[in-house]
mmCIF file of C-alpha atoms in Angstrom:
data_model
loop_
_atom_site.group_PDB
_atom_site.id
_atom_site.type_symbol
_atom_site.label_atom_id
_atom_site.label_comp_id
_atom_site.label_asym_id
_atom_site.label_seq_id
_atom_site.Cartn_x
_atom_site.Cartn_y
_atom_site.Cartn_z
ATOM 1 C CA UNK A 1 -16.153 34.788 -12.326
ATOM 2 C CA UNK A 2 -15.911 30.949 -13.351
ATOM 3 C CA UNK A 3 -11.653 31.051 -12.417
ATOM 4 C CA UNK A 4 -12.690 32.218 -8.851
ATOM 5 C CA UNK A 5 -15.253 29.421 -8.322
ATOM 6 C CA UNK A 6 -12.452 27.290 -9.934
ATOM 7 C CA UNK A 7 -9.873 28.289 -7.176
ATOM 8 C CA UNK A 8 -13.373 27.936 -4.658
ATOM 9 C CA UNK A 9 -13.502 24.429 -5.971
ATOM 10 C CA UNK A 10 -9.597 23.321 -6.192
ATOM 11 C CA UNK A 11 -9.433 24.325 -2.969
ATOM 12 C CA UNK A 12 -12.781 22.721 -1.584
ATOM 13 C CA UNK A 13 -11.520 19.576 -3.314
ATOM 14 C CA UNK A 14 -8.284 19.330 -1.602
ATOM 15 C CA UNK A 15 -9.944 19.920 1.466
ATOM 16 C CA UNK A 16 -11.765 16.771 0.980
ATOM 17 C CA UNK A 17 -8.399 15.020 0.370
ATOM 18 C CA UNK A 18 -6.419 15.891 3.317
ATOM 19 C CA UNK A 19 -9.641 15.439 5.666
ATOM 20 C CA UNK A 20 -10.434 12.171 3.932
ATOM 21 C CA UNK A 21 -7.108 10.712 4.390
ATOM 22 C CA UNK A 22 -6.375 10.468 0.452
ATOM 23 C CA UNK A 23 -3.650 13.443 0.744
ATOM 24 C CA UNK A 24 -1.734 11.086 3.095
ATOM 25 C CA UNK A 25 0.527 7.999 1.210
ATOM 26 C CA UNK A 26 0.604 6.355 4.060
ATOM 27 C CA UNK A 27 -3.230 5.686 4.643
ATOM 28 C CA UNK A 28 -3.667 5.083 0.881
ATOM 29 C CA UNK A 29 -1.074 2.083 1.186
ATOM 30 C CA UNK A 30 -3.324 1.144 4.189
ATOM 31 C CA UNK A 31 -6.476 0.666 1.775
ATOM 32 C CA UNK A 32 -4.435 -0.915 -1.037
ATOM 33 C CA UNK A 33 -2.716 -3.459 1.309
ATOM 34 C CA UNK A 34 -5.298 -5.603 1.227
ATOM 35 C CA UNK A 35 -3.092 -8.260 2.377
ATOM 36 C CA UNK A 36 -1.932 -6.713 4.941
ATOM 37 C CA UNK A 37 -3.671 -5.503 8.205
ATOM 38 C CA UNK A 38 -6.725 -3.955 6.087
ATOM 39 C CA UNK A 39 -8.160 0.118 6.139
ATOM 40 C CA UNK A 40 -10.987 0.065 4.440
ATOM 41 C CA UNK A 41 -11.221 3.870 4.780
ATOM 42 C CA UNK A 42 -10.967 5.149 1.288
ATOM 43 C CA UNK A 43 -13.650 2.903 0.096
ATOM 44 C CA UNK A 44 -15.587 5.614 1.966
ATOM 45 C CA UNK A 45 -13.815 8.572 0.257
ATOM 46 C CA UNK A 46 -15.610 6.680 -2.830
ATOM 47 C CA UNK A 47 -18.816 6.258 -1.611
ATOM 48 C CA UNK A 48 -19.021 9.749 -0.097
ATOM 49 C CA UNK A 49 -17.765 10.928 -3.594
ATOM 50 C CA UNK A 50 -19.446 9.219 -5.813
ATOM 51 C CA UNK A 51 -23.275 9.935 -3.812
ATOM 52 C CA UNK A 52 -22.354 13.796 -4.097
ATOM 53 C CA UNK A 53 -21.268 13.810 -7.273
ATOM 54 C CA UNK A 54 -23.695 11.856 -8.975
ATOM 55 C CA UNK A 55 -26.443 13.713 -7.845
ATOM 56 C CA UNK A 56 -24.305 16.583 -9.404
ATOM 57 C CA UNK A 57 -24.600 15.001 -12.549
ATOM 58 C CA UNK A 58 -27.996 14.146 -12.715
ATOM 59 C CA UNK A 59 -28.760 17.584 -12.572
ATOM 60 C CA UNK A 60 -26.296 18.717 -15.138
ATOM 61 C CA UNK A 61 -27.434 16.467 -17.480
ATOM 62 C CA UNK A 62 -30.359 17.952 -17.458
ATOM 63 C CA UNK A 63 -29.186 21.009 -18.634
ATOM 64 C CA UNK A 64 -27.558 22.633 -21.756
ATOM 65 C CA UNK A 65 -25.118 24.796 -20.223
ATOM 66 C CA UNK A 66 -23.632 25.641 -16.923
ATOM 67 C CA UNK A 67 -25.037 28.203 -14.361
ATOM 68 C CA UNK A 68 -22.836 30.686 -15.513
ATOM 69 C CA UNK A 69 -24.152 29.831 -19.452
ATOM 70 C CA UNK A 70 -20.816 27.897 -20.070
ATOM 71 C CA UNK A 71 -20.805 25.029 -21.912
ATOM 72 C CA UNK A 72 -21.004 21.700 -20.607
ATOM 73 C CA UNK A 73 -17.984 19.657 -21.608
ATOM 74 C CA UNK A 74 -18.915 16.250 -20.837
ATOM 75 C CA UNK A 75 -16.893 13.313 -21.814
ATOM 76 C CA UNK A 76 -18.116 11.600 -24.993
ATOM 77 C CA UNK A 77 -15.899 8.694 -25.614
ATOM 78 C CA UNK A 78 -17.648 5.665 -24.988
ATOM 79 C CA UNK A 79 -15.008 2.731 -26.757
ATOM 80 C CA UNK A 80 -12.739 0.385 -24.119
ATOM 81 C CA UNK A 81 -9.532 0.504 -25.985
ATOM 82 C CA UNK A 82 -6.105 -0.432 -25.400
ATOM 83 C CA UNK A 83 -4.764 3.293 -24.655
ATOM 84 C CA UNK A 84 -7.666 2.879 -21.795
ATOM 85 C CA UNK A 85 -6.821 -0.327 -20.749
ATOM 86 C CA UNK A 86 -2.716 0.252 -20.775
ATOM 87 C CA UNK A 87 -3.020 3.956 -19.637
ATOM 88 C CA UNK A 88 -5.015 2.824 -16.286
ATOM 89 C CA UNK A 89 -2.598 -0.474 -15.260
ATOM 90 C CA UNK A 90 0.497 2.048 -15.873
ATOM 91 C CA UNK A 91 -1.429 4.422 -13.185
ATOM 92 C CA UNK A 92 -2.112 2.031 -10.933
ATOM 93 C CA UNK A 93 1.575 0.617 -11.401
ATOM 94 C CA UNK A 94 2.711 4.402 -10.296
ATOM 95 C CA UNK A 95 -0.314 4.709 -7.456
ATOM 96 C CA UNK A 96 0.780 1.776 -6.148
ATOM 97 C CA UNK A 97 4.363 2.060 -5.518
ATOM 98 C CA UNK A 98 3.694 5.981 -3.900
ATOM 99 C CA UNK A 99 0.472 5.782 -2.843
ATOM 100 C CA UNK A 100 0.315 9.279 -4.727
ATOM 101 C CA UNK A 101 -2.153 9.940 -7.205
ATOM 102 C CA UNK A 102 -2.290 13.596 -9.029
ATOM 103 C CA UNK A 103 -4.987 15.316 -6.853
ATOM 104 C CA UNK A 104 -3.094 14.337 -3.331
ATOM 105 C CA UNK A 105 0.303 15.247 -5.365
ATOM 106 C CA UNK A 106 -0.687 19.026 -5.326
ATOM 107 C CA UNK A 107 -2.072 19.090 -1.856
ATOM 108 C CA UNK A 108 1.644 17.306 -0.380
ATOM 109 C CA UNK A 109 3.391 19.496 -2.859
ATOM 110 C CA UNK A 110 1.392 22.766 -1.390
ATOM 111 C CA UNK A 111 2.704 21.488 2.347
ATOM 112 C CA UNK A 112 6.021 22.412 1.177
ATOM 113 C CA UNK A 113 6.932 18.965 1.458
ATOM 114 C CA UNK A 114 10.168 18.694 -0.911
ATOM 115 C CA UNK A 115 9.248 15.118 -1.784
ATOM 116 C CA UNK A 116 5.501 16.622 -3.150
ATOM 117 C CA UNK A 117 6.789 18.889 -5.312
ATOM 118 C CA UNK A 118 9.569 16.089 -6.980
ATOM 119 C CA UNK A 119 7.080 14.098 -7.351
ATOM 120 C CA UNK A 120 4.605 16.934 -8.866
ATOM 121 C CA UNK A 121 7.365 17.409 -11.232
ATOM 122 C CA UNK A 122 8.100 13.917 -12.661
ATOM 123 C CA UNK A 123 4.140 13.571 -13.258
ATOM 124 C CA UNK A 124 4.526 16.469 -15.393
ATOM 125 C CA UNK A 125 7.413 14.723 -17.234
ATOM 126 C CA UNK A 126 5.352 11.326 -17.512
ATOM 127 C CA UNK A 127 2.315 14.167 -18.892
ATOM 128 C CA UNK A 128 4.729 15.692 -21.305
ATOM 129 C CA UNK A 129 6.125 12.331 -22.765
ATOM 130 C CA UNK A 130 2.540 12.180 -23.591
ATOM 131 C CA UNK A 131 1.729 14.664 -25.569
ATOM 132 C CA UNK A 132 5.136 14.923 -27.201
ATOM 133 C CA UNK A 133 3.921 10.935 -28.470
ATOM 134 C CA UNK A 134 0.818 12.366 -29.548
ATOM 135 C CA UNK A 135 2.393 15.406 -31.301
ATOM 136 C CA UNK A 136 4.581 12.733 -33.405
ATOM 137 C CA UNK A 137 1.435 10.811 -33.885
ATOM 138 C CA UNK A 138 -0.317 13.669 -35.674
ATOM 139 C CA UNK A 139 3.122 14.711 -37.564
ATOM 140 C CA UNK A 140 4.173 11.164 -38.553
ATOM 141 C CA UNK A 141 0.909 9.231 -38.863
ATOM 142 C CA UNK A 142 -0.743 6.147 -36.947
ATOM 143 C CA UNK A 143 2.597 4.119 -36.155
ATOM 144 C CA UNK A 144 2.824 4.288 -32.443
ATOM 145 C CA UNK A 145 1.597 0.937 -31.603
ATOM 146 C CA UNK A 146 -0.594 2.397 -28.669
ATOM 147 C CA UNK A 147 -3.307 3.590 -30.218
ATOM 148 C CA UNK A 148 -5.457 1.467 -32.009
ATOM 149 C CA UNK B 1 -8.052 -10.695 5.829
ATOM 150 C CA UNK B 2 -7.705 -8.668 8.954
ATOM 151 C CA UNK B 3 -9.213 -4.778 9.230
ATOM 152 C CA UNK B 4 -7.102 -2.464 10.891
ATOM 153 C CA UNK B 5 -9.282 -0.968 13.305
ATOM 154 C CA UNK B 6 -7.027 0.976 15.205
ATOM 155 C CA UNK B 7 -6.282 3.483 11.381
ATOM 156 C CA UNK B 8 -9.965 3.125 10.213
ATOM 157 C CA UNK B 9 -11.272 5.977 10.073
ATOM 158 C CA UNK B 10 -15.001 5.924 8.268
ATOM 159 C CA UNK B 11 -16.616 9.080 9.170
ATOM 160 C CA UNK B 12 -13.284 11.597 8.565
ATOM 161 C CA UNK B 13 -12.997 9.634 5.198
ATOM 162 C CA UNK B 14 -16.628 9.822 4.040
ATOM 163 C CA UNK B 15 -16.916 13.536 5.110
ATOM 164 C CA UNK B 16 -13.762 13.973 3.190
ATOM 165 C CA UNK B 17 -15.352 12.186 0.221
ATOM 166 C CA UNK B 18 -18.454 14.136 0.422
ATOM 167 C CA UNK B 19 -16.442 17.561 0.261
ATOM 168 C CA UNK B 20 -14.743 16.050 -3.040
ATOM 169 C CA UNK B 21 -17.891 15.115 -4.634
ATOM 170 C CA UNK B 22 -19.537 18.147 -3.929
ATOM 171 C CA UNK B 23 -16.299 19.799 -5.909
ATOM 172 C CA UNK B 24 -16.525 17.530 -8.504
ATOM 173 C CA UNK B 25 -20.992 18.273 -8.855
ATOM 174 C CA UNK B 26 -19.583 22.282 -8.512
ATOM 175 C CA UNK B 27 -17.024 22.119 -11.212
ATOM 176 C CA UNK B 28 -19.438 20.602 -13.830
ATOM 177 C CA UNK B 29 -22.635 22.634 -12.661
ATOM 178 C CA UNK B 30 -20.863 26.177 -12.759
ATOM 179 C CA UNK B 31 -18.261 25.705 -15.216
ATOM 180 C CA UNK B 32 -18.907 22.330 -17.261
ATOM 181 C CA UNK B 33 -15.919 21.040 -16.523
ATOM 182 C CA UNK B 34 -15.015 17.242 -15.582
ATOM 183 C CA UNK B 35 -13.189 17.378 -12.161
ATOM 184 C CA UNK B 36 -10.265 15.123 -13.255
ATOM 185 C CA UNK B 37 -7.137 16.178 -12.031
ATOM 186 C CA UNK B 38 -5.075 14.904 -14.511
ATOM 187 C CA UNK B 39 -6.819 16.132 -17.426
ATOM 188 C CA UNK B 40 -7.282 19.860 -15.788
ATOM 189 C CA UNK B 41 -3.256 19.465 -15.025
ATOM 190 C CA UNK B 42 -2.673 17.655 -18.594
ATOM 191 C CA UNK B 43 -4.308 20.401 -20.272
ATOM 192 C CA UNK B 44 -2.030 22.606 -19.467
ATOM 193 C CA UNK B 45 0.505 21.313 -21.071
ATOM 194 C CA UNK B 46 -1.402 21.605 -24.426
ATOM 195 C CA UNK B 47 -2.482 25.075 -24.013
ATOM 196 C CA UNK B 48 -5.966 26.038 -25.240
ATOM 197 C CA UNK B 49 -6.606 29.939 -25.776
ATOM 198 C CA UNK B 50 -9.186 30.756 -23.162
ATOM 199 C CA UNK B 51 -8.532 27.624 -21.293
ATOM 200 C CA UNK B 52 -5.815 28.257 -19.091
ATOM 201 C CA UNK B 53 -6.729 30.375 -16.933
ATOM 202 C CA UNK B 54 -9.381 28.660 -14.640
ATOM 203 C CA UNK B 55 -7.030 25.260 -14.734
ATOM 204 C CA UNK B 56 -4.282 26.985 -12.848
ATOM 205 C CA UNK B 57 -7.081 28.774 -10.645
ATOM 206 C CA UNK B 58 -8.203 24.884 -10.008
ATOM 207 C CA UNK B 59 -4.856 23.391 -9.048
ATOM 208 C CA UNK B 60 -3.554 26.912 -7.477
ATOM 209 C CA UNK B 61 -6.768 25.869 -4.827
ATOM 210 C CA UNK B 62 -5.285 22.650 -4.330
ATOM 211 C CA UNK B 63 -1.986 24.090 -3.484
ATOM 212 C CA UNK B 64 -3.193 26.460 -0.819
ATOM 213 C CA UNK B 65 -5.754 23.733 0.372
ATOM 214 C CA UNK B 66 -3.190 22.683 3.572
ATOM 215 C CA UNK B 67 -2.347 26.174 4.317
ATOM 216 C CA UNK B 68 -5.776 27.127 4.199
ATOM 217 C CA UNK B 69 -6.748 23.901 6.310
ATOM 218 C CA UNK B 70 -3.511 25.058 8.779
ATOM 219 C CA UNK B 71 -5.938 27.823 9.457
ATOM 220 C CA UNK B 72 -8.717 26.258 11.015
ATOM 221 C CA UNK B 73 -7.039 22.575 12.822
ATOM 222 C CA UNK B 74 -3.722 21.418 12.735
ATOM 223 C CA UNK B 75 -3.103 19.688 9.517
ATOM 224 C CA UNK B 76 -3.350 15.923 9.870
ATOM 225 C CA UNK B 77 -0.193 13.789 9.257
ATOM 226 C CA UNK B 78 0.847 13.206 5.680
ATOM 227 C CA UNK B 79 3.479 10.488 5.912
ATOM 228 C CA UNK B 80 5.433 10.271 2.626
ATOM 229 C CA UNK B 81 8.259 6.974 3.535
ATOM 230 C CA UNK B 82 9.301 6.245 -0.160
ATOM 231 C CA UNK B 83 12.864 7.687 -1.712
ATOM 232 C CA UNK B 84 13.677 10.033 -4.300
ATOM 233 C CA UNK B 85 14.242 7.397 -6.987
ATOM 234 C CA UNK B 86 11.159 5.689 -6.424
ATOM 235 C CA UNK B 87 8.777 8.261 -6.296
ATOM 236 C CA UNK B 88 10.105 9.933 -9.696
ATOM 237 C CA UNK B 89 9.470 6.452 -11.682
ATOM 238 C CA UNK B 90 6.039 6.719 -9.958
ATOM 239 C CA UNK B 91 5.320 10.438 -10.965
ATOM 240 C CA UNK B 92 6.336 9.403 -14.028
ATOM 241 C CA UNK B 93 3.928 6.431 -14.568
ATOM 242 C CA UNK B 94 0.987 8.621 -12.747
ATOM 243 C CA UNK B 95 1.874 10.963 -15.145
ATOM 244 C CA UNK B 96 2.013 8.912 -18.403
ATOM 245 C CA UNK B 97 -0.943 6.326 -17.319
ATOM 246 C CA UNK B 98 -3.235 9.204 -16.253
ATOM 247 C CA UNK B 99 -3.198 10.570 -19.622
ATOM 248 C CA UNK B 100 -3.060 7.690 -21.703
ATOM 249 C CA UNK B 101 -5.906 6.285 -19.353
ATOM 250 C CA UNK B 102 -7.813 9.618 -20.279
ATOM 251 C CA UNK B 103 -8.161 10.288 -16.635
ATOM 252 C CA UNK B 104 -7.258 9.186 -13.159
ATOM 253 C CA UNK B 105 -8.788 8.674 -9.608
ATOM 254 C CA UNK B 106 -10.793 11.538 -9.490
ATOM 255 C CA UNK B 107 -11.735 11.831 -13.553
ATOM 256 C CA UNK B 108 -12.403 8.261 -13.409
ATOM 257 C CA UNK B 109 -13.290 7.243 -10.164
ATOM 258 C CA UNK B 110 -15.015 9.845 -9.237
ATOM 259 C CA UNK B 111 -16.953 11.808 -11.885
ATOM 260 C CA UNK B 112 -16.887 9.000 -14.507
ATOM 261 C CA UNK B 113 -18.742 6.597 -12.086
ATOM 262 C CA UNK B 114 -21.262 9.258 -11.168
ATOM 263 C CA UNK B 115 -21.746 9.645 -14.890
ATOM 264 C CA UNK B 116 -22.216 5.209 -14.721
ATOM 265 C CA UNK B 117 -19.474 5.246 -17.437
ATOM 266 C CA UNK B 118 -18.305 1.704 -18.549
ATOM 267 C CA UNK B 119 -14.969 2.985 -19.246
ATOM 268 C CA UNK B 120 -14.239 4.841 -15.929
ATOM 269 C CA UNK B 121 -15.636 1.632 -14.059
ATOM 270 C CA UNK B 122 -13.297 -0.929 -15.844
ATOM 271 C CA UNK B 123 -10.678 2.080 -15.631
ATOM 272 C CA UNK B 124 -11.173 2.514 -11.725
ATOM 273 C CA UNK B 125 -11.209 -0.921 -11.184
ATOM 274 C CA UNK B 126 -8.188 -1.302 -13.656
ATOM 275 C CA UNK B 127 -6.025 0.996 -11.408
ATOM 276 C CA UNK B 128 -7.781 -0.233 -7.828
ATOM 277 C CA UNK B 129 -6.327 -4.329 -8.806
ATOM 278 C CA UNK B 130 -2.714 -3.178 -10.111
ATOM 279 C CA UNK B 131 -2.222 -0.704 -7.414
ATOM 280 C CA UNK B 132 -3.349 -3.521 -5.049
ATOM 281 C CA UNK B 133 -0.997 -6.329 -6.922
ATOM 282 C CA UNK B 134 1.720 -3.634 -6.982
ATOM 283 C CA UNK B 135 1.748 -2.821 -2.842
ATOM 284 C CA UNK B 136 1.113 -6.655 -2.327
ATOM 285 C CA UNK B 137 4.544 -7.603 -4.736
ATOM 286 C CA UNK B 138 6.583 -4.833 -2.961
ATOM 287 C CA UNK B 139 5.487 -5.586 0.650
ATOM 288 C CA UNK B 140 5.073 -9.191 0.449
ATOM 289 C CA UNK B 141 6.858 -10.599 -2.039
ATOM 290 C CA UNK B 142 9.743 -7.992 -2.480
ATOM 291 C CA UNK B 143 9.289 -7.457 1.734
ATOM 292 C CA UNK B 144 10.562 -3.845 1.424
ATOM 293 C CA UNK B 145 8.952 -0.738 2.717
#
């Protein structure tokens, strides 16, 4: 039951993207050219998000377990540390010079486009890298000099 | 600073943002689950018995979401301009960042501010200022695409 509302949801998700604009590069460089000629547009994709989904939340805080008696898995880090800090300019780095980020990289990858899916795949590369540095991590101790 | 009224396009984009927010309020309500699409696509790669399953269900419905859009309206333009090269260093820094970050414009910018988290709102507007700087150094001061 929950993986077909989780398909129901993907798929109502990247609905919202392509309608939205965010599914299209070329509208997302719009809103970050700021000194350019300005589209505020996806400041609206925010707003609109952000009122549904916190209203979402509200409710599901209230609650100890999903409507299907799941449990909730809410986030419970709370510390601003440098993997945070670093992680999020790195995105932005990447966001900013395709105007792709990984929700709108499925939905141009699933037009058949063959520059969604390279692009699909070298986010899974920059993913793996990850974890492989966090596998060493937990083999060879705290040396990595990203985590603190 | 000059708005570009003739791509603006307020109501498509809030609509849009509405439908994505009510996915993200649906994931966590029915299957307590953050809708971050990094983390549902990063978890993957670190397999988790019994957690698999419904994270290839997620990003197999954002896959079919054009098709399924094709059915209904002609799907609206999705203009991709940048080359190979470039957007395989940027998968790969969306990749890496997104994880490192713990999450990425929907984990972050979407659920984590509906949650008022202090770390997705210095991570949203982390990511919002360098992908700003980034597009302003490439068109402006670079002048390419």
């Amino acid at each position: 039951m929950n993986i077909f509302f989780s398909w129901l949801v993907g798929l109502i998700f990247g609905l919202g993207l392509i309608i939205s604009g965010m599914a299209n590069p070329a509208k997302v460089f719009g809103f970050l050219d700021i000194a350019g000629v300005w589209d505020p547009s996806l400041a609206f994709v925010m707003v609109g998000g952000i009122g549904v989904a916190s209203i979402g939340f509200f409710f599901a805080r209230r609650r100890t377990q999903s409507w299907l008696g799941l449990p909730l898995h809410m986030p419970a880090a709370r510390d601003i540390d440098r993997r945070l800090i670093v992680g999020s300019v790195l995105f932005g780095l990447g966001w900013g010079l395709a105007g792709i980020c990984p929700g709108p990289a499925m939905v141009v990858a699933g037009t058949g486009a063959l520059k969604g899916g390279v692009f699909v795949l070298a986010m899974l590369l920059g993913m793996a890298v990850f974890e492989l540095a966090e596998l060493r991590q937990a083999k060879f101790g705290a040396k990595s000099d990203v985590t603190e | 600073m000059t708005i570009d009224t003739l791509h603006f396009t307020p109501w498509a984009a809030l609509i849009g943002g509405m439908l994505i927010g009510t996915a993200a309020a649906l994931l966590m309500l029915i299957n307590g689950r953050i809708a971050g699409v990094s983390g549902i696509v990063g978890g993957l790669l670190r397999p988790v018995p019994g957690s698999t399953l419904w994270r290839f269900a997620f990003v197999f419905g954002l896959l079919v979401s054009p098709m399924v859009f094709g059915l209904f309206a002609p799907l609206p333009p999705i203009q991709l301009d940048s080359g190979y090269p470039l957007l395989i260093v940027a998968g790969l820094l969306v990749g890496m960042g997104a994880r490192y970050g713990a999450g990425c414009t929907s984990g972050h910018g979407i659920c984590g501010i509906s949650r008022l988290s202090p770390r997705s709102i210095l991570a949203t507007l982390l990511f919002m200022l360098t992908g700003m700087a980034t597009v302003f150094v490439v068109r402006h001061v670079l002048g390419g695409a």
